[in-house]
XYZ file of C-alpha atoms in Angstrom:
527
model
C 21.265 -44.756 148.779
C 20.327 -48.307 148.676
C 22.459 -50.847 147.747
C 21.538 -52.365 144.631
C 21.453 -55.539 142.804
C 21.626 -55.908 139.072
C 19.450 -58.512 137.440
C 20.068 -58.909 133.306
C 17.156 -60.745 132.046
C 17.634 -62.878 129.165
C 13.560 -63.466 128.684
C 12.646 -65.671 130.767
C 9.086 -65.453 131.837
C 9.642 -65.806 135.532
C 12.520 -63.220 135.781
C 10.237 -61.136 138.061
C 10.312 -63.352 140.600
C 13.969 -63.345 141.240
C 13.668 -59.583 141.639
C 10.649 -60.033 144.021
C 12.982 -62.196 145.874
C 15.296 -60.551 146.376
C 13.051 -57.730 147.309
C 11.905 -59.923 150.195
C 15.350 -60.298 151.475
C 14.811 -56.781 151.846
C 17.463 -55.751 149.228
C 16.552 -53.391 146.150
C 17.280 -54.286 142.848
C 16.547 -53.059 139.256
C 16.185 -56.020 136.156
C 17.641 -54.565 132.728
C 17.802 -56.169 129.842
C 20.914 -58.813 129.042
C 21.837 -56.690 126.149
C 23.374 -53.284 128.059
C 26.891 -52.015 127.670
C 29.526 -52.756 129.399
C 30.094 -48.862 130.781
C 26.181 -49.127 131.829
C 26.985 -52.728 134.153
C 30.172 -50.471 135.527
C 28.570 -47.607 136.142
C 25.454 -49.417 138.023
C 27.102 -49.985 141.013
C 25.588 -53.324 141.735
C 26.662 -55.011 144.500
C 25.990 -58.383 142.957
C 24.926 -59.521 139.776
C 22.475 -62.052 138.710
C 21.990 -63.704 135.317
C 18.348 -65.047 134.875
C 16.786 -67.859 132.752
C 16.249 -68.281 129.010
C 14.579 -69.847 125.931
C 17.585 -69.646 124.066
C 20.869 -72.009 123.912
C 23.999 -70.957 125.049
C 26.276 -72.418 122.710
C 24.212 -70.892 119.564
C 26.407 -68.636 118.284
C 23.224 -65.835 117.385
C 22.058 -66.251 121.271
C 22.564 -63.322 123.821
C 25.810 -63.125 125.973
C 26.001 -61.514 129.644
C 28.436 -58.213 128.916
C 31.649 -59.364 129.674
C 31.755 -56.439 132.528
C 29.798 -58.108 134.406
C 33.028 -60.703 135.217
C 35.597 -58.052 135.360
C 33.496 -55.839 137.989
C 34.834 -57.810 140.760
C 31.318 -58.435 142.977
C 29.647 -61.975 143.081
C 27.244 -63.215 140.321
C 24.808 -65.832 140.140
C 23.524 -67.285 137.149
C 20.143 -69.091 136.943
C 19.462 -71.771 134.484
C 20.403 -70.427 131.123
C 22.620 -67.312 133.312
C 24.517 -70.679 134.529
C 24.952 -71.949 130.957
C 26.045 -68.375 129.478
C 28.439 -68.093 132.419
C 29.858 -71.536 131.827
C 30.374 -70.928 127.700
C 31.436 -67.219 128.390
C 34.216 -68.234 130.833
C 35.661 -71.506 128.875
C 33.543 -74.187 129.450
C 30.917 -75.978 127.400
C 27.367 -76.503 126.769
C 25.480 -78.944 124.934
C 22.022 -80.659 123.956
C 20.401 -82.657 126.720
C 19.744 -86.447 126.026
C 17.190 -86.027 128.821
C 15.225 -82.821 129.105
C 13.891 -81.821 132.813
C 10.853 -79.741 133.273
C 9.809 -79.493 137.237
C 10.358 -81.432 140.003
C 13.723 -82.575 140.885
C 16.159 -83.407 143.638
C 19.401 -82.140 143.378
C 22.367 -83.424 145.657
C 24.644 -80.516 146.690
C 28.410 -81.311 146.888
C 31.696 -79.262 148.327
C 30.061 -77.249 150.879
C 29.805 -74.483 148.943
C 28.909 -70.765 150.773
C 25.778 -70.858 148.701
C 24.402 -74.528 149.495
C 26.371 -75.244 152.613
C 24.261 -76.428 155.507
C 21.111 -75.430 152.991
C 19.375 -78.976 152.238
C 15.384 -80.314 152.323
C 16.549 -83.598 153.458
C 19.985 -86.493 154.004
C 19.518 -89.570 151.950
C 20.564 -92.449 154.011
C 24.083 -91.892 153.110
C 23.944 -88.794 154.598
C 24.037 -86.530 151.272
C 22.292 -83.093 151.625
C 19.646 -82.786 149.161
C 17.306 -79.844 147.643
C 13.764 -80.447 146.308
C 13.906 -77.620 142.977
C 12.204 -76.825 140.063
C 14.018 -77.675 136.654
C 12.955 -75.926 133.300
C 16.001 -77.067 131.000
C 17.098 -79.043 127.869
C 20.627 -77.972 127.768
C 22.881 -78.412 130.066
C 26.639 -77.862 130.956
C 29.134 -80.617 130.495
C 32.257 -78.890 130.882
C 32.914 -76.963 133.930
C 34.894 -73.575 133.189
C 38.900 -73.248 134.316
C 38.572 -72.838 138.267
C 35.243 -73.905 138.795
C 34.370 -76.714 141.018
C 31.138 -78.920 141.087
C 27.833 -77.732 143.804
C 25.460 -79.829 142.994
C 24.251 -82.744 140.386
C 20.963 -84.841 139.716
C 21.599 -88.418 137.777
C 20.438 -87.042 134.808
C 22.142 -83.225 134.994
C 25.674 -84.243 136.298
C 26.754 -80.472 136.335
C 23.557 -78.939 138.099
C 25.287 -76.200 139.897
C 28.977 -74.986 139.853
C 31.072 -72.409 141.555
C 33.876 -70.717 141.451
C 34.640 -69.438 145.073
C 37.508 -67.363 144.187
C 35.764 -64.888 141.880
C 32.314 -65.371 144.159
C 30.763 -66.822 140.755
C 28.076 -69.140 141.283
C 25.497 -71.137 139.077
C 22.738 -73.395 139.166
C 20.779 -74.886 136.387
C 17.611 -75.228 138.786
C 15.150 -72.036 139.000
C 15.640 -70.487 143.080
C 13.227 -67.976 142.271
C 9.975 -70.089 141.753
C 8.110 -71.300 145.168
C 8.303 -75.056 144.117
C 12.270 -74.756 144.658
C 11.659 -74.937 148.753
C 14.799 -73.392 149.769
C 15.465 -70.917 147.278
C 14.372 -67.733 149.424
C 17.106 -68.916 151.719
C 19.920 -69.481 148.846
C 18.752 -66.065 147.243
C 19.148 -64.527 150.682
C 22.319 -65.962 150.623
C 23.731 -64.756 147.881
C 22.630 -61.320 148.149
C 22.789 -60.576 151.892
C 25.931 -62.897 153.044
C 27.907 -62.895 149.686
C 27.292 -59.897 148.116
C 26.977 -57.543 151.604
C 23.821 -55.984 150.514
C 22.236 -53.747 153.442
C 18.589 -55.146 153.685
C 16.971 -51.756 154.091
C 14.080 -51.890 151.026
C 11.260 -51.908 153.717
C 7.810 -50.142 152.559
C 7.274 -48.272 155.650
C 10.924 -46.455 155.121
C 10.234 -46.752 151.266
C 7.321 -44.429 151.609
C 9.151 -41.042 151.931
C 11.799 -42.012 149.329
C 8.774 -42.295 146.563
C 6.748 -38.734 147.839
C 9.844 -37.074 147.488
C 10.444 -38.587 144.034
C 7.175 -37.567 143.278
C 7.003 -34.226 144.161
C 10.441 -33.232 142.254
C 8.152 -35.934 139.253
C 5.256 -33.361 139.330
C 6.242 -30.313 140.816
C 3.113 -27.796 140.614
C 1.468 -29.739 138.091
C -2.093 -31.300 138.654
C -2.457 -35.182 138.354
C -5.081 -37.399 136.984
C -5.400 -40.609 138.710
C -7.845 -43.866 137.046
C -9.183 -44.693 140.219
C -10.763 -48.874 139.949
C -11.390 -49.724 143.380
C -8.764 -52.365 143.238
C -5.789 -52.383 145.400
C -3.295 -51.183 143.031
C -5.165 -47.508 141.948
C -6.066 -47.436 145.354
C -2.653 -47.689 146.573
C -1.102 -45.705 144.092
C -4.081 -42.737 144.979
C -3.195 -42.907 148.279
C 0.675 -42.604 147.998
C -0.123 -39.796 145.712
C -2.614 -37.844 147.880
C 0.137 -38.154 150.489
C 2.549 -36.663 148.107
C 1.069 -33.727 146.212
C -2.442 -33.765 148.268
C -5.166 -31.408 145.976
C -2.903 -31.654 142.926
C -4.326 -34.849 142.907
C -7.486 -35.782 141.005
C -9.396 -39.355 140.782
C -11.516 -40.347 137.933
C -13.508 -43.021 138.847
C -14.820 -44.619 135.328
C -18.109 -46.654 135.844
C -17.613 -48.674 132.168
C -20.836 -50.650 133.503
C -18.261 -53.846 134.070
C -18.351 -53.166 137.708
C -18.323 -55.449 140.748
C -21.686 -55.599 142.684
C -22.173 -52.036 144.428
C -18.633 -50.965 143.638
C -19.049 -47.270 142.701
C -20.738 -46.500 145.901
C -18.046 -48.245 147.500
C -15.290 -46.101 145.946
C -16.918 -42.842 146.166
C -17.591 -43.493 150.008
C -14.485 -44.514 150.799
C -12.361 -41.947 148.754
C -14.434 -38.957 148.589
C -15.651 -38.893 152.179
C -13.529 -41.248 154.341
C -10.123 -40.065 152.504
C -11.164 -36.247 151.275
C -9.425 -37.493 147.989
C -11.002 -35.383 144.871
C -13.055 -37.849 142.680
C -15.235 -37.544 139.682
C -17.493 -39.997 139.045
C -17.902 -40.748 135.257
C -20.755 -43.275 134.268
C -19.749 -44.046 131.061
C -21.082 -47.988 130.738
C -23.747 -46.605 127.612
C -20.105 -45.800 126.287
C -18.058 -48.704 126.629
C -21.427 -50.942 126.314
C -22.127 -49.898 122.300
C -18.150 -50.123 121.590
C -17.928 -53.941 122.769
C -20.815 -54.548 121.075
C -20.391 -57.520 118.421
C -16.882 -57.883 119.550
C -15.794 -61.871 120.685
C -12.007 -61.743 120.762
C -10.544 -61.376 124.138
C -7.300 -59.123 122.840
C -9.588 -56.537 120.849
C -11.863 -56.485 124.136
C -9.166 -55.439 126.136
C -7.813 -52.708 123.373
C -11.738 -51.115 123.091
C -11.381 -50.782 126.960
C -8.109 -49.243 127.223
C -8.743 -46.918 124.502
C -12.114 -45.818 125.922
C -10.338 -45.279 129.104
C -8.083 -43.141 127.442
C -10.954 -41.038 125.792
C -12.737 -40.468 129.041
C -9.347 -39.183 130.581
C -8.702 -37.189 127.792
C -12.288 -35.630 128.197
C -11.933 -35.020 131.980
C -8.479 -33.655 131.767
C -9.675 -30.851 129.123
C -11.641 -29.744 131.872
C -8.692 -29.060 134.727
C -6.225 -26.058 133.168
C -3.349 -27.545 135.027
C -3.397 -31.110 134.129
C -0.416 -32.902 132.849
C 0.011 -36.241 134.434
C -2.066 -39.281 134.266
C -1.138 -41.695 136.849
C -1.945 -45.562 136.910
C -1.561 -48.239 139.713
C 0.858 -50.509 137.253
C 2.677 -52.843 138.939
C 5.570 -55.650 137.813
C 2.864 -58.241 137.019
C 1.178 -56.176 134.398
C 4.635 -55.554 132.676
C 5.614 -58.826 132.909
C 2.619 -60.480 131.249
C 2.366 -57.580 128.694
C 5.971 -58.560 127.157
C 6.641 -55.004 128.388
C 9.675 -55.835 130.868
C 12.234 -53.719 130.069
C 14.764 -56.329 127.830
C 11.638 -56.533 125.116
C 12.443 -60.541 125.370
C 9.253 -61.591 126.962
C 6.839 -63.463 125.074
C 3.284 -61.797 125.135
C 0.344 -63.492 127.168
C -2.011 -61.120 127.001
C -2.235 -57.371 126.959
C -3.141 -55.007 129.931
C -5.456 -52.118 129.278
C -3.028 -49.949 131.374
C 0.541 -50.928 129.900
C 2.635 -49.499 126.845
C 2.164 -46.144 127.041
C -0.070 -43.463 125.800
C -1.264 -42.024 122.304
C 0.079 -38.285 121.557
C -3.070 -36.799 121.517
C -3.921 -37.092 124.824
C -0.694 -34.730 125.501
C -0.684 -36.116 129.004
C 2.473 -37.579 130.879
C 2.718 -41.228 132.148
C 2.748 -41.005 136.391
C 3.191 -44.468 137.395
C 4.444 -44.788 141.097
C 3.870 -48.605 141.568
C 5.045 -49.792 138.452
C 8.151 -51.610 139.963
C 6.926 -52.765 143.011
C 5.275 -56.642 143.399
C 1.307 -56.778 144.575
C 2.655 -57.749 148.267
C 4.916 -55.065 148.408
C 1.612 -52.849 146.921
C -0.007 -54.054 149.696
C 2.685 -53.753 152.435
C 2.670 -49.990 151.475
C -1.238 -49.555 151.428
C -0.503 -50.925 155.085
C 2.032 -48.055 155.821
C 0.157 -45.558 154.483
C -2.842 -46.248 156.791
C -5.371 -48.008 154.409
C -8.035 -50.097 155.828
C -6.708 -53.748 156.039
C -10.192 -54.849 153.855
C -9.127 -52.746 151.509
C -5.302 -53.468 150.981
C -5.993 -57.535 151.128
C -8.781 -56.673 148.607
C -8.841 -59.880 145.796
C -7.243 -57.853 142.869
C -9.935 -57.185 140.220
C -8.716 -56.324 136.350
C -8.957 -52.954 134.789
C -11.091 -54.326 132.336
C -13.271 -55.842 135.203
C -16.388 -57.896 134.086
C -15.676 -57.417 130.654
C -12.819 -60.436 130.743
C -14.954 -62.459 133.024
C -17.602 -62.887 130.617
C -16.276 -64.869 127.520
C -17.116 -63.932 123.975
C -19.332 -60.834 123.405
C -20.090 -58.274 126.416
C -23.969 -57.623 127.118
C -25.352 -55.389 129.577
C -27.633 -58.186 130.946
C -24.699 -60.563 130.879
C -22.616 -58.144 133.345
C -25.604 -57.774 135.290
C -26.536 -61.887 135.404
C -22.547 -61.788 136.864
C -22.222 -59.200 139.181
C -25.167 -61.064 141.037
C -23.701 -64.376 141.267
C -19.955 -62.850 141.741
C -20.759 -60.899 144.689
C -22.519 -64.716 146.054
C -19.553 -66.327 145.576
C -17.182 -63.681 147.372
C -20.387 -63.257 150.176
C -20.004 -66.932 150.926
C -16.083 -67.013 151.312
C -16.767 -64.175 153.233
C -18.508 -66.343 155.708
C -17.102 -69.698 156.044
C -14.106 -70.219 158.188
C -11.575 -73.228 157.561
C -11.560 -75.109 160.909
C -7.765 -75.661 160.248
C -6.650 -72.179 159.699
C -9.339 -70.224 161.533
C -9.675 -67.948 158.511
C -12.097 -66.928 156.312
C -11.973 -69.266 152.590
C -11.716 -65.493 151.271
C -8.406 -64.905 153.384
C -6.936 -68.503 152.157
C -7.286 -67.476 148.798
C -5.455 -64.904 146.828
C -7.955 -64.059 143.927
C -11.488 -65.385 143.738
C -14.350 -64.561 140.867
C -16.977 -65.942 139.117
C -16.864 -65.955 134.699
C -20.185 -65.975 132.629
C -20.133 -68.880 129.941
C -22.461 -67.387 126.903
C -23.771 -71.290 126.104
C -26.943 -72.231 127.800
C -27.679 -76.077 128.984
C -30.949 -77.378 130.332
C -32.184 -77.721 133.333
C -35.472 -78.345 135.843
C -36.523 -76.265 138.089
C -39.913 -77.387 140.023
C -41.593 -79.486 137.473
C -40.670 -76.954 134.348
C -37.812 -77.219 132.184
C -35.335 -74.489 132.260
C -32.642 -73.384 129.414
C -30.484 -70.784 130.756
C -26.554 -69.811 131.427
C -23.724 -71.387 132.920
C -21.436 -69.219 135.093
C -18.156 -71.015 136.541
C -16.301 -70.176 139.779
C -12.877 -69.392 139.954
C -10.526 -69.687 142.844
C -6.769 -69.595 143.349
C -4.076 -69.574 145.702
C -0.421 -67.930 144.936
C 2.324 -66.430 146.346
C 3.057 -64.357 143.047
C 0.443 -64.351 140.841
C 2.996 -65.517 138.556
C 2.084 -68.979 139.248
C -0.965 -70.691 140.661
C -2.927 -73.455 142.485
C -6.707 -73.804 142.194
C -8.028 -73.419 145.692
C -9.197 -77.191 147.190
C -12.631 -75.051 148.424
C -14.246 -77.387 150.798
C -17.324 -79.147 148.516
C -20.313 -77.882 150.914
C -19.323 -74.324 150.643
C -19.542 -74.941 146.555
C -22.657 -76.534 147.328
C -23.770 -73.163 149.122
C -22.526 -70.820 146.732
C -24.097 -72.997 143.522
C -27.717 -73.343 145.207
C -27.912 -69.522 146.313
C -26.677 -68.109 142.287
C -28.920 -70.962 141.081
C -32.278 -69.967 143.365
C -31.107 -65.901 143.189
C -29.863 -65.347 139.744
C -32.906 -65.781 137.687
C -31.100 -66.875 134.200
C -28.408 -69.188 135.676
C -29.641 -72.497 136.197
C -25.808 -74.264 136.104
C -22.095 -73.543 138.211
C -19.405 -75.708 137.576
C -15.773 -74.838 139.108
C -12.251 -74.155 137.155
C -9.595 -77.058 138.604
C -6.993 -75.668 136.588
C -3.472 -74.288 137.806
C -1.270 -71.555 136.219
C 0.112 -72.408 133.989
C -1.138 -74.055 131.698
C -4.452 -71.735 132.160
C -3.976 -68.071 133.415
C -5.708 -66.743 136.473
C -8.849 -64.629 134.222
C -9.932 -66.180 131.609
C -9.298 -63.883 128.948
């Protein structure tokens, strides 16, 4: 048994990434929602607890508490930003409005030598006071320290930035550890749940492999399994992991919904069918999918027609295998999270995912889902461990929905095609340059990389006639998480490269601009 760390998430939208890590300390934990019982927080066996952020305020009398097990259990907790503020009114001390907000950077001075922040700094002001460059995401803040509590850390405008009591191993800080603009938080996490708590870091993928065949074999027993295979590293993680598990039982629908990547389905079928010996039928279904989206602008109700006709081309292909009673999908955290489908409920919705929330009755299959709490680098570290081709694992994710939320408003078949051209261009070219710095391809340095079809048309020259045709714009970021994001700085002579070729290749396109925008505000896809 692994130990295990409890994480009660009051809805904070970046409550994943304190469980991812944590995960990267190498120490499992499980996030349920703020709201359990008291008997369910003693019966969990954590060996450490950890409160996450909020939109809510503490000292509302309506907002949600941490169970009041969770202080009586007698192993360490942390609370993050609105955790530290529910731990401070909870344990009898006080919380109030902010004169001054603080959303991002900040530098916070740690005091006391604390086991959490001792000898843990970014840099020593002149007087020689450790300091920690964070991220801040708060308008409350606390102002009265609870009985037995003694000050960690403080900015000039948050005097009470972190707290602890050292006694009880409680801890708090009002600054977010989790996010990768906090520098040292992976080491104060780590802290905490390695040092303090006495967690055993043994969640490694490679041992993590036979724990999740054996939990699905006693899942599926004799039953047959029908796997959505995409092409994308997720399905083809989760078909390998599966294939190792139950072998035959196992078969892989590839849907072609005509929203492809460049050559994709000959991709899939080589690699699965004849490199793997994985059963896979190949559905071409884009006439399908094609005459639903017709007419249809919004990017929510494109998503929903896709999902659904997934779910009616499973439900046809299962019909024909007597034996079939699971349908498995490669959902991971990230596709919960953004779905307002984490377990508390609290999220706010971004956008839905094709493959999240469950399935209708009538397709009287059950919900398989063996990546659906792991993070896409601990997806990949497995794909690694099971033997997958390294091209394949570090794959650029591509969404269920594929082309169909890369080209904005209505979905046309000449559209898609117009896109897969200058798509596979763009990913050709990053393919081929190498950073001088780095020595690495531009497609290694960044983490997802596409190109979106605008439906508007500007006007152009080409020779000496006029042209009127589409605009497509590139898209390239770099992220740790996928929670948050940085557009990629690609150098301007490779954008040069890629805009000439789509321009002189892709009869139609006669205009590329690039997306400088981060996440947030924007997301990753466009729609």
């Amino acid at each position: 048994m692994h130990d295990k760390i409890l994480i009660l998430d009051f809805g904070s939208q970046v409550t994943q990434l304190i469980a991812r890590r944590v995960r990267e300390a190498n120490v499992y934990c499980e996030i349920h929602p703020c709201d359990v019982s008291d008997d369910f927080v003693r019966g969990f066996g954590a060996k450490g607890v950890i409160l996450s952020g909020s939109h809510m305020s503490a000292y509302e009398e309506a907002t949600d508490k941490a169970p009041q097990a969770v202080f009586e259990l007698g192993v360490p907790v942390l609370g993050i930003c609105y955790g530290m503020q529910t731990m401070a009114q909870q344990l009898g001390g006080r919380v109030e409005p902010g004169k001054e907000r603080e959303f991002g950077y900040a530098e916070v001075r740690a005091h006391g030598h604390t086991r959490l922040l001792g000898g843990v700094e970014d840099f020593r002001t002149i007087e020689g006071h450790g300091m920690l460059k964070v991220w801040m995401s708060h308008g409350d803040k606390v102002v009265e320290m609870p009985p037995g509590f003694k000050l960690m850390a403080s900015t000039p405008s948050c005097p009470i930035a972190a707290m602890a009591d050292e006694d009880r191993r409680f801890y708090a800080v009002q600054f977010h550890p989790e996010v990768t603009h906090t520098l040292q938080g992976p080491a104060i996490l780590q802290r905490f749940v390695r040092e303090i708590c006495g967690a055993k870091p043994d969640w490694i993928m490679s041992d993590y492999i036979a724990e999740a065949v054996e939990k699905i074999r006693q899942q599926v027993g004799n039953e047959e399994v029908i796997l959505g295979l995409s092409g994308g590293v997720d399905s083809s993680v989760a078909a390998a992991l599966l294939h190792r598990a139950i072998g035959d039982q196992l078969t892989c629908v590839f849907v072609d919904h005509g929203l492809l990547r460049l050559n994709e389905a000959e991709m899939v079928m080589d690699m699965f069918a004849r490199n793997m010996g994985v059963k896979v039928i190949h559905v071409d279904a884009s006439a399908q999918f094609m005459g639903k989206l017709a007419g249809e602008t919004d990017p929510e109700v494109k998503r929903k027609i896709i999902g659904k006709e997934f779910v009616e081309v499973f439900q046809s292909e299962s019909g024909k295998l007597s034996n079939a009673k699971w349908l498995a999908q490669g959902t991971i955290y990230p596709d919960v999270v953004e779905s307002g489908g984490a377990k508390s409920k609290k999220a706010t919705t971004i956008k839905s995912h094709h493959n999240v929330g469950g399935l209708p009755d009538t397709l009287h299959l059950k919900l398989l889902e063996p990546l659906r709490e792991l993070f896409k680098d601990e997806v990949r570290a497995l794909g690694v461990a099971l033997g997958l081709p390294h091209n394949m694992v570090y794959r650029h994710p591509f969404p269920g929905p594929g082309l169909g939320v890369r080209i904005l408003g209505e979905v046309k078949k000449d559209y898609a095609d117009l896109l897969r051209r200058a798509d596979a261009i763009f990913i050709e070219e990053l393919h081929k340059t190498v950073d001088e710095n780095s020595g690495k391809t531009w497609y290694e340095l960044t983490s997802q990389a596409f190109a979106v079809f605008l439906p508007v048309k500007s006007v152009g020259v080409m020779g000496d006639g006029r042209t009127y045709d589409y605009v497509v714009a590139l898209r390239a970021v770099q992220t740790q998480d996928f929670m948050t994001a940085h557009w990629a700085h690609l150098p301007y002579d490779l954008l040069g490269r890629v805009s000439n070729r789509i321009i002189n290749e892709v009869r139609g396109i006669n205009r590329v601009v690039y997306d400088v925008s981060g996440k947030p505000p924007a997301t990753i896809e466009w729609e």
